[in-house]
Amino acid sequence: QVHLVESGGGLVQPGGSLRLSCQASGKIPFRVFTAGWYRQAPGKERELVAEISAGDGDSTTYADSVKGRFTLSRDNAMYRAYLEMNNVKPEDTAVYYCSARGPLSSRPDYWGQGTQVTVSS
């Protein structure tokens, strides 16, 4: 069992920056999981924002809408994953969820409770 807790959400102006953190806990080493961030805006389906590979995180994938603006990283020793959000836009407004996907899974096995990000002037 893995428990995920997000933090760092809030209100930010367009063009601003925000850093989301995901704190994992549990008996399974965090490094075995592919870590990711998803988001869900009102009236829309949950969508993948970014994923970082298990282990050293040598590979990351991003949604086209955030490429060049968001950066996903991980610190396995601290059981954390970070989403650095730069040049945010109003369309980035959503609840952001941290996820952990096991090596044999095609979908996340664990989810955080979500953190609200609102981009508005």
XYZ file of C-alpha atoms in Angstrom:
121
model
C 0.000 0.000 0.000
C 1.213 3.486 -0.914
C -0.191 6.724 0.442
C 0.199 9.900 -1.629
C -0.313 13.452 -0.414
C -0.145 16.489 -2.683
C 0.716 20.021 -1.628
C 1.594 23.345 -3.190
C -1.619 24.191 -4.988
C -3.239 27.597 -4.836
C -4.075 30.734 -6.748
C -1.524 32.032 -9.259
C -1.647 34.743 -11.900
C -1.271 33.952 -15.588
C 2.388 33.759 -16.486
C 3.334 32.894 -12.930
C 4.878 29.787 -11.421
C 3.869 27.133 -8.942
C 5.528 24.027 -7.559
C 3.471 21.004 -6.612
C 4.865 18.321 -4.332
C 3.779 14.738 -3.875
C 4.817 12.990 -0.682
C 4.648 9.198 -0.797
C 4.708 6.865 2.158
C 4.468 3.119 2.616
C 6.506 -0.051 2.778
C 7.122 -0.306 -0.965
C 10.139 1.758 -2.091
C 8.995 4.792 -4.043
C 11.589 4.181 -6.731
C 9.779 1.110 -8.083
C 6.851 3.232 -9.229
C 6.357 5.361 -12.290
C 5.233 8.652 -10.749
C 2.825 10.956 -12.467
C 0.593 13.983 -12.260
C -2.909 14.115 -13.648
C -5.413 16.941 -13.628
C -9.141 17.294 -13.872
C -10.898 20.518 -14.753
C -14.626 21.049 -14.057
C -16.744 19.153 -16.545
C -13.758 17.417 -18.084
C -12.161 14.006 -17.783
C -9.014 13.450 -15.793
C -5.990 13.742 -18.061
C -2.338 12.883 -17.811
C -0.073 15.887 -17.343
C 3.291 14.193 -16.967
C 4.945 10.928 -15.960
C 8.459 10.094 -14.851
C 9.920 6.625 -15.106
C 10.703 4.415 -12.150
C 14.204 4.205 -10.749
C 16.335 7.202 -11.569
C 13.623 8.895 -13.586
C 15.593 8.886 -16.804
C 12.500 9.255 -18.929
C 9.678 11.761 -18.690
C 6.625 12.287 -20.830
C 4.459 15.376 -20.989
C 1.104 16.299 -22.383
C 1.494 18.527 -25.420
C -0.338 21.305 -23.614
C 2.360 21.602 -20.932
C 5.549 20.775 -22.844
C 8.186 23.422 -22.325
C 6.343 24.901 -19.331
C 6.093 22.076 -16.776
C 8.908 19.944 -15.394
C 8.456 16.713 -13.464
C 11.192 15.411 -11.182
C 11.571 12.895 -8.389
C 13.602 12.411 -5.234
C 13.458 8.734 -4.340
C 15.336 9.138 -1.075
C 12.672 11.587 0.098
C 9.796 9.634 -1.458
C 8.749 12.745 -3.361
C 7.802 13.873 -6.824
C 7.632 17.482 -7.919
C 5.810 19.284 -10.677
C 7.329 22.649 -11.518
C 4.766 24.762 -13.358
C 5.970 27.834 -15.217
C 4.209 30.347 -17.446
C 0.873 29.013 -16.277
C -2.287 29.723 -18.221
C -5.955 29.939 -17.208
C -6.538 26.606 -18.939
C -4.167 24.997 -16.426
C -6.820 25.519 -13.763
C -7.772 22.104 -12.386
C -7.434 19.742 -9.480
C -4.032 18.101 -9.772
C -3.545 14.508 -8.647
C -0.346 12.672 -7.905
C -0.203 9.043 -9.037
C 1.991 5.973 -8.652
C 1.968 3.163 -11.209
C 3.578 -0.216 -10.569
C 5.873 -1.927 -13.096
C 3.147 -4.299 -14.277
C 0.359 -1.753 -14.417
C -0.906 0.231 -17.364
C -2.824 2.606 -15.114
C -2.026 4.246 -11.783
C -2.360 1.960 -8.799
C -2.444 4.749 -6.254
C -3.792 8.292 -6.181
C -3.480 11.291 -3.943
C -6.469 13.304 -2.799
C -5.733 16.170 -5.178
C -4.728 19.813 -4.853
C -6.506 22.736 -6.489
C -4.609 24.992 -8.885
C -6.368 28.142 -10.029
C -4.830 30.433 -12.620
C -6.541 33.788 -12.630
C -5.770 37.479 -12.512
